[in-house]
Short mmCIF file of C-alpha atoms in Angstrom, two decimals:
data_model
loop_
_atom_site.label_atom_id
_atom_site.label_comp_id
_atom_site.label_asym_id
_atom_site.label_seq_id
_atom_site.Cartn_x
_atom_site.Cartn_y
_atom_site.Cartn_z
CA MET V 10 -48.33 -0.66 -16.96
CA SER V 11 -46.21 -3.19 -18.85
CA LYS V 12 -43.66 -3.23 -15.98
CA ASN V 13 -46.29 -4.79 -13.69
CA LEU V 14 -46.85 -7.71 -16.02
CA LYS V 15 -45.24 -11.01 -15.02
CA GLU V 16 -44.52 -13.87 -17.37
CA VAL V 17 -45.88 -17.24 -16.20
CA SER V 18 -45.43 -20.74 -17.57
CA PRO V 19 -48.29 -21.96 -19.74
CA THR V 20 -50.61 -24.51 -18.13
CA PRO V 21 -53.14 -26.61 -20.00
CA LEU V 22 -56.81 -26.21 -19.35
CA LYS V 23 -58.62 -29.01 -17.58
CA PRO V 24 -60.73 -31.06 -19.99
CA ASP V 25 -63.97 -30.00 -18.36
CA GLU V 26 -62.90 -26.34 -18.60
CA ARG V 27 -62.21 -26.41 -22.34
CA PRO V 28 -64.83 -24.68 -24.45
CA ILE V 29 -67.06 -27.12 -26.29
CA SER V 30 -66.21 -27.03 -29.97
CA TYR V 31 -69.10 -26.41 -32.30
CA ASN V 32 -68.39 -27.67 -35.79
CA PRO V 33 -71.78 -28.34 -37.30
CA ARG V 34 -72.35 -30.27 -40.50
CA LYS V 35 -75.39 -29.82 -42.66
CA ILE V 36 -77.58 -32.87 -43.16
CA LEU V 37 -80.59 -32.24 -45.40
CA GLY V 38 -80.02 -28.54 -44.87
CA ILE V 39 -80.05 -28.85 -41.07
CA GLU V 40 -76.96 -28.00 -39.02
CA VAL V 41 -75.98 -31.03 -36.94
CA SER V 42 -73.02 -31.19 -34.53
CA THR V 43 -71.76 -33.71 -32.00
CA THR V 44 -73.10 -31.51 -29.21
CA THR V 45 -76.62 -31.42 -30.65
CA VAL V 46 -76.59 -35.20 -31.21
CA VAL V 47 -75.51 -35.87 -27.60
CA HIS V 48 -78.15 -33.50 -26.23
CA ALA V 49 -80.76 -35.14 -28.45
CA LEU V 50 -79.78 -38.57 -27.11
CA PHE V 51 -80.10 -37.31 -23.52
CA LYS V 52 -83.60 -35.96 -24.23
CA LEU V 53 -84.57 -39.14 -26.09
CA GLN V 54 -83.43 -41.30 -23.19
CA ARG V 55 -85.45 -39.23 -20.73
CA LEU V 56 -88.59 -39.16 -22.89
CA SER V 57 -88.39 -42.91 -23.43
CA ILE V 58 -89.03 -43.55 -19.73
CA VAL V 59 -92.50 -41.96 -19.79
CA PRO V 60 -94.44 -45.06 -21.03
CA MET V 61 -92.49 -47.34 -18.66
CA ALA V 62 -92.98 -44.96 -15.72
CA LEU V 63 -96.74 -44.98 -16.33
CA TYR V 64 -96.91 -48.77 -16.60
CA PHE V 65 -94.53 -49.64 -13.75
CA PRO V 66 -97.00 -49.03 -10.86
CA VAL V 67 -99.57 -51.32 -12.52
CA HIS V 68 -97.02 -54.05 -13.21
CA ALA V 69 -95.54 -53.69 -9.71
CA VAL V 70 -98.95 -54.21 -8.08
CA ASN V 71 -99.56 -57.28 -10.22
CA THR V 72 -96.18 -58.91 -9.59
CA MET V 73 -95.35 -57.84 -6.04
CA ILE V 74 -98.66 -57.35 -4.23
CA THR V 75 -101.43 -59.53 -5.72
CA PRO V 76 -99.41 -62.78 -5.33
CA LEU V 77 -99.01 -61.96 -1.63
CA VAL V 78 -102.78 -61.53 -1.29
CA ASN V 79 -103.87 -64.60 -3.24
CA PRO V 80 -101.36 -66.34 -5.55
CA GLU V 81 -104.05 -68.69 -6.90
CA THR V 82 -106.41 -66.23 -8.60
CA ALA V 83 -105.54 -62.59 -7.83
CA PRO V 84 -102.68 -62.11 -10.36
CA ASP V 85 -104.67 -63.54 -13.29
CA SER V 86 -107.81 -61.59 -12.37
CA PHE V 87 -105.86 -58.34 -12.07
CA LEU V 88 -104.05 -59.02 -15.36
CA THR V 89 -107.36 -59.67 -17.14
CA ALA V 90 -108.77 -56.40 -15.80
CA VAL V 91 -105.67 -54.50 -16.94
CA HIS V 92 -105.90 -55.95 -20.46
CA LYS V 93 -109.48 -54.68 -20.73
CA TRP V 94 -108.44 -51.11 -19.98
CA VAL V 95 -105.02 -50.93 -21.63
CA PRO V 96 -104.98 -50.53 -25.45
CA GLN V 97 -103.59 -53.44 -27.48
CA ALA V 98 -100.83 -51.21 -28.84
CA ALA V 99 -99.55 -50.55 -25.30
CA SER V 100 -97.18 -53.53 -25.30
CA LYS V 101 -95.61 -52.40 -28.58
CA ILE V 102 -95.19 -48.87 -27.23
CA LEU V 103 -93.59 -50.20 -24.04
CA ILE V 104 -91.15 -52.43 -25.93
CA ALA V 105 -90.27 -49.61 -28.35
CA SER V 106 -89.63 -47.18 -25.48
CA LEU V 107 -87.58 -49.83 -23.66
CA LEU V 108 -85.37 -50.51 -26.69
CA THR V 109 -85.02 -46.75 -27.28
CA HIS V 110 -83.94 -46.23 -23.66
CA ILE V 111 -81.35 -49.02 -23.89
CA ALA V 112 -80.00 -47.94 -27.29
CA SER V 113 -79.66 -44.27 -26.36
CA GLY V 114 -77.99 -45.22 -23.07
CA VAL V 115 -75.45 -47.46 -24.82
CA LEU V 116 -74.67 -44.75 -27.39
CA LEU V 117 -74.19 -42.13 -24.66
CA ARG V 118 -71.97 -44.50 -22.70
CA GLY V 119 -69.89 -45.20 -25.80
CA TRP V 120 -69.52 -41.49 -26.50
CA LYS V 121 -68.48 -40.80 -22.90
CA LEU V 122 -65.80 -43.52 -23.03
CA TYR V 123 -64.53 -42.25 -26.38
CA LYS V 124 -64.41 -38.65 -25.19
CA SER V 125 -62.58 -39.64 -22.00
CA HIS V 126 -60.04 -41.68 -23.96
CA VAL V 127 -59.39 -38.87 -26.46
CA LEU V 128 -58.89 -36.29 -23.72
CA LYS V 129 -56.43 -38.49 -21.83
CA GLU V 130 -54.49 -39.26 -24.99
CA LYS V 131 -54.43 -35.65 -26.12
CA TYR V 132 -53.73 -33.80 -22.89
CA HIS V 133 -52.15 -36.58 -20.77
CA LEU V 134 -54.28 -35.54 -17.85
CA HIS V 135 -55.38 -37.93 -15.15
CA HIS V 136 -58.12 -36.91 -12.76
CA GLN V 137 -57.98 -37.96 -9.15
CA HIS V 138 -61.40 -38.98 -7.89
CA LYS V 139 -62.36 -37.14 -4.72
CA HIS V 140 -64.63 -38.44 -2.01
CA THR V 141 -68.13 -37.25 -2.81
CA THR V 142 -71.73 -37.99 -1.98
CA SER V 143 -72.79 -37.66 -5.61
CA GLN V 144 -75.27 -40.31 -6.68
CA ASP V 145 -73.04 -41.03 -9.67
CA ASP V 146 -70.27 -42.07 -7.29
CA ILE V 147 -71.91 -43.85 -4.37
CA GLY V 148 -75.44 -44.60 -5.51
CA LEU V 149 -78.25 -43.51 -3.25
CA THR V 150 -76.60 -43.90 0.14
CA GLY V 151 -73.27 -45.63 -0.38
CA GLY V 152 -72.62 -49.03 1.13
CA ILE V 153 -73.36 -52.01 -1.11
CA SER V 154 -75.39 -49.89 -3.55
CA GLY V 155 -72.39 -47.63 -3.93
CA TYR V 156 -69.88 -50.45 -4.44
CA LEU V 157 -68.42 -49.85 -0.96
CA PHE V 158 -67.29 -46.38 -2.13
CA GLY V 159 -64.54 -47.79 -4.34
CA ILE V 160 -65.44 -49.79 -7.41
CA TYR V 161 -66.79 -46.76 -9.29
CA LYS V 162 -63.33 -45.22 -9.20
CA GLN V 163 -61.86 -48.29 -10.88
CA PHE V 164 -64.51 -48.99 -13.52
CA THR V 165 -65.88 -45.44 -14.02
CA LEU V 166 -69.38 -46.89 -14.01
CA SER V 167 -72.06 -45.43 -11.75
CA PRO V 168 -74.33 -47.74 -9.72
CA LEU V 169 -77.30 -46.53 -11.78
CA SER V 170 -75.56 -47.46 -15.04
CA MET V 171 -74.47 -50.80 -13.62
CA SER V 172 -78.04 -51.64 -12.60
CA GLY V 173 -79.11 -50.82 -16.15
CA TYR V 174 -76.56 -53.24 -17.64
CA VAL V 175 -77.67 -55.94 -15.21
CA LEU V 176 -81.33 -55.25 -15.93
CA THR V 177 -81.12 -55.33 -19.74
CA PRO V 178 -80.47 -59.09 -20.25
CA LEU V 179 -82.99 -59.93 -17.51
CA VAL V 180 -85.72 -57.89 -19.24
CA LEU V 181 -84.87 -59.45 -22.62
CA TYR V 182 -85.09 -62.92 -21.05
CA HIS V 183 -88.45 -61.98 -19.51
CA LEU V 184 -89.75 -60.85 -22.91
CA LEU V 185 -88.41 -64.01 -24.57
CA ILE V 186 -90.26 -66.47 -22.35
CA MET V 187 -93.39 -64.37 -21.79
CA LYS V 188 -93.97 -62.87 -25.24
CA TRP V 189 -91.55 -63.34 -28.14
CA VAL V 190 -91.05 -67.12 -28.09
CA PRO V 191 -94.76 -67.92 -27.49
CA GLU V 192 -95.74 -65.64 -30.38
CA SER V 193 -93.10 -67.23 -32.64
CA LEU V 194 -94.75 -70.59 -31.88
CA GLY V 195 -98.14 -69.19 -32.85
CA GLU V 196 -99.35 -69.09 -29.27
CA PRO V 197 -100.65 -66.18 -27.16
CA ALA V 198 -98.36 -64.40 -24.72
CA THR V 199 -97.97 -66.30 -21.47
CA GLY V 200 -99.64 -65.33 -18.19
CA PHE V 201 -99.24 -66.16 -14.53
CA ASP V 202 -100.12 -69.81 -15.12
CA PHE V 203 -96.88 -70.08 -17.05
CA VAL V 204 -94.95 -68.41 -14.20
CA LYS V 205 -96.43 -70.90 -11.75
CA GLN V 206 -95.44 -73.79 -14.02
CA LEU V 207 -91.94 -72.35 -14.36
CA LEU V 208 -91.53 -71.98 -10.60
CA ARG V 209 -92.86 -75.50 -10.01
CA ALA V 210 -90.87 -77.26 -12.75
CA SER V 211 -89.80 -80.80 -11.91
CA GLU V 212 -86.23 -80.05 -13.02
CA TRP V 213 -84.66 -78.16 -10.10
CA TRP V 214 -82.18 -76.32 -12.31
CA ILE V 215 -84.99 -74.90 -14.46
CA ARG V 216 -86.95 -73.98 -11.33
CA TRP V 217 -83.99 -72.05 -9.90
CA PHE V 218 -81.87 -70.87 -12.85
CA ALA V 219 -84.74 -70.15 -15.26
CA GLY V 220 -87.27 -69.05 -12.67
CA ILE V 221 -86.53 -68.02 -9.11
CA ILE V 222 -83.05 -66.50 -9.57
CA PRO V 223 -83.61 -64.45 -12.78
CA LEU V 224 -87.07 -63.26 -11.69
CA SER V 225 -85.79 -62.20 -8.25
CA ALA V 226 -82.81 -60.43 -9.84
CA LEU V 227 -85.14 -58.77 -12.36
CA ILE V 228 -87.35 -57.34 -9.60
CA SER V 229 -84.39 -56.10 -7.52
CA ALA V 230 -82.51 -54.57 -10.47
CA ALA V 231 -85.66 -52.95 -11.86
CA SER V 232 -86.61 -51.54 -8.45
CA TYR V 233 -83.16 -50.00 -8.01
CA HIS V 234 -82.89 -48.66 -11.57
CA ILE V 235 -86.35 -47.10 -11.58
CA VAL V 236 -86.31 -45.56 -8.09
CA ALA V 237 -82.67 -44.43 -8.24
CA GLY V 238 -83.25 -43.17 -11.79
CA ALA V 239 -86.19 -41.09 -10.55
CA CYS V 240 -83.97 -39.59 -7.84
CA ARG V 241 -81.36 -38.77 -10.46
CA LEU V 242 -83.93 -37.28 -12.83
CA LEU V 243 -85.43 -35.14 -10.05
CA ASP V 244 -81.92 -34.19 -8.83
CA VAL V 245 -82.53 -35.43 -5.28
CA LYS V 246 -79.40 -34.55 -3.28
CA ASP V 247 -80.75 -34.67 0.26
CA MET V 248 -79.29 -37.79 1.90
CA LYS V 249 -82.38 -38.34 4.07
CA LYS V 250 -84.63 -38.50 1.02
CA ARG V 251 -82.20 -40.83 -0.74
CA LYS V 252 -82.21 -43.15 2.30
CA ASN V 253 -85.99 -43.25 2.11
CA ALA V 254 -85.70 -44.14 -1.57
CA SER V 255 -83.26 -46.89 -0.64
CA ARG V 256 -85.81 -48.28 1.83
CA ILE V 257 -88.44 -48.30 -0.92
CA ILE V 258 -86.08 -50.30 -3.13
CA SER V 259 -85.46 -52.80 -0.34
CA GLY V 260 -89.19 -53.09 0.33
CA LEU V 261 -90.00 -53.73 -3.34
CA SER V 262 -87.22 -56.31 -3.63
CA ILE V 263 -88.38 -58.20 -0.53
CA ALA V 264 -92.03 -58.08 -1.63
CA GLY V 265 -91.04 -59.38 -5.06
CA PHE V 266 -89.06 -62.27 -3.63
CA LEU V 267 -91.89 -63.24 -1.26
CA SER V 268 -94.34 -63.10 -4.18
CA ILE V 269 -92.13 -65.46 -6.17
CA LEU V 270 -92.06 -67.89 -3.24
CA ARG V 271 -95.85 -67.67 -2.94
CA LEU V 272 -96.29 -68.33 -6.66
CA SER V 273 -93.91 -71.29 -6.48
CA ASN V 274 -96.28 -72.92 -3.98
CA ALA V 275 -99.46 -71.97 -5.83
CA LYS V 276 -101.46 -74.46 -7.86
CA SER V 277 -101.62 -73.93 -11.60
CA PHE V 278 -105.13 -74.07 -13.02
CA SER V 279 -103.76 -75.29 -16.32
CA SER V 280 -102.80 -78.95 -16.43
CA ASP V 281 -101.46 -78.50 -19.97
CA TRP V 282 -97.67 -78.19 -19.81
CA SER V 283 -97.26 -78.19 -23.60
CA GLN V 284 -96.68 -74.42 -23.82
CA PHE V 285 -94.06 -74.61 -21.07
CA ASN V 286 -92.27 -77.47 -22.84
CA ASP V 287 -92.52 -75.80 -26.27
CA ILE V 288 -91.02 -72.52 -25.03
CA PHE V 289 -88.05 -74.06 -23.23
CA THR V 290 -87.43 -76.54 -26.04
CA LYS V 291 -87.28 -73.55 -28.39
CA LEU V 292 -84.68 -71.97 -26.06
CA ASN V 293 -82.73 -75.28 -26.00
CA PHE V 294 -83.31 -75.61 -22.26
CA LEU V 295 -85.13 -78.91 -22.71
CA ARG V 296 -84.38 -81.82 -24.97
CA THR V 297 -86.95 -82.67 -27.59
#
């Protein structure tokens, strides 16, 4: 039997074929390992989308559809109706879930980069990226959303992750001007009257760089991240279904941009621009 054995040169295992080490540490009597922490972060990131997923259809109707119907009164009327039905704590829950989603995503991204760096340093292995239709590589359908099939291979960042990094500062800016800064000034959160004032500002650079451009980018990035994220969560691999999802994203983005244009031409029922001036003075956009 031993005569049939043949000696071969040792070859290292591929990083993704190595068994996951399990070296738990006890914290307050509970065994905690890197693996359990990473899995917990994945679950936390997925659970954090539930409040946002429930609120998104309502917010989408109010920002992308009602301004197309009647930019003068429909958005404010719809918003008033929503506030009557939605609990006051809803905004706090949404912000908490949003911050949780961002924080867990950043931590997971940091861990992935660290793990990749350690494996390359330790085993001196370099993976060659193969052509694939995975959503991680090319987005939903490739093309522009997939970085023309090439940028992912250079930056190791999926289109879904990239849309999240683009979306984060836009959402924070949206919260600043619509909620946090007004409340810090002792004023109520702003409504659509403020958006109309912003989009009709006399200073063209405020109208474009503080209004039209960031709001349009916010709608497009949010549409991509939410719809593509849903496809990823539901493990949609069929290219036909992903193309339909891509059409939905395009439709939402176009509707959002048209709504912004409609709001920019709508009359504001409030002639008091003091809140507008106070908010942008606080952000150092306007001189006192």
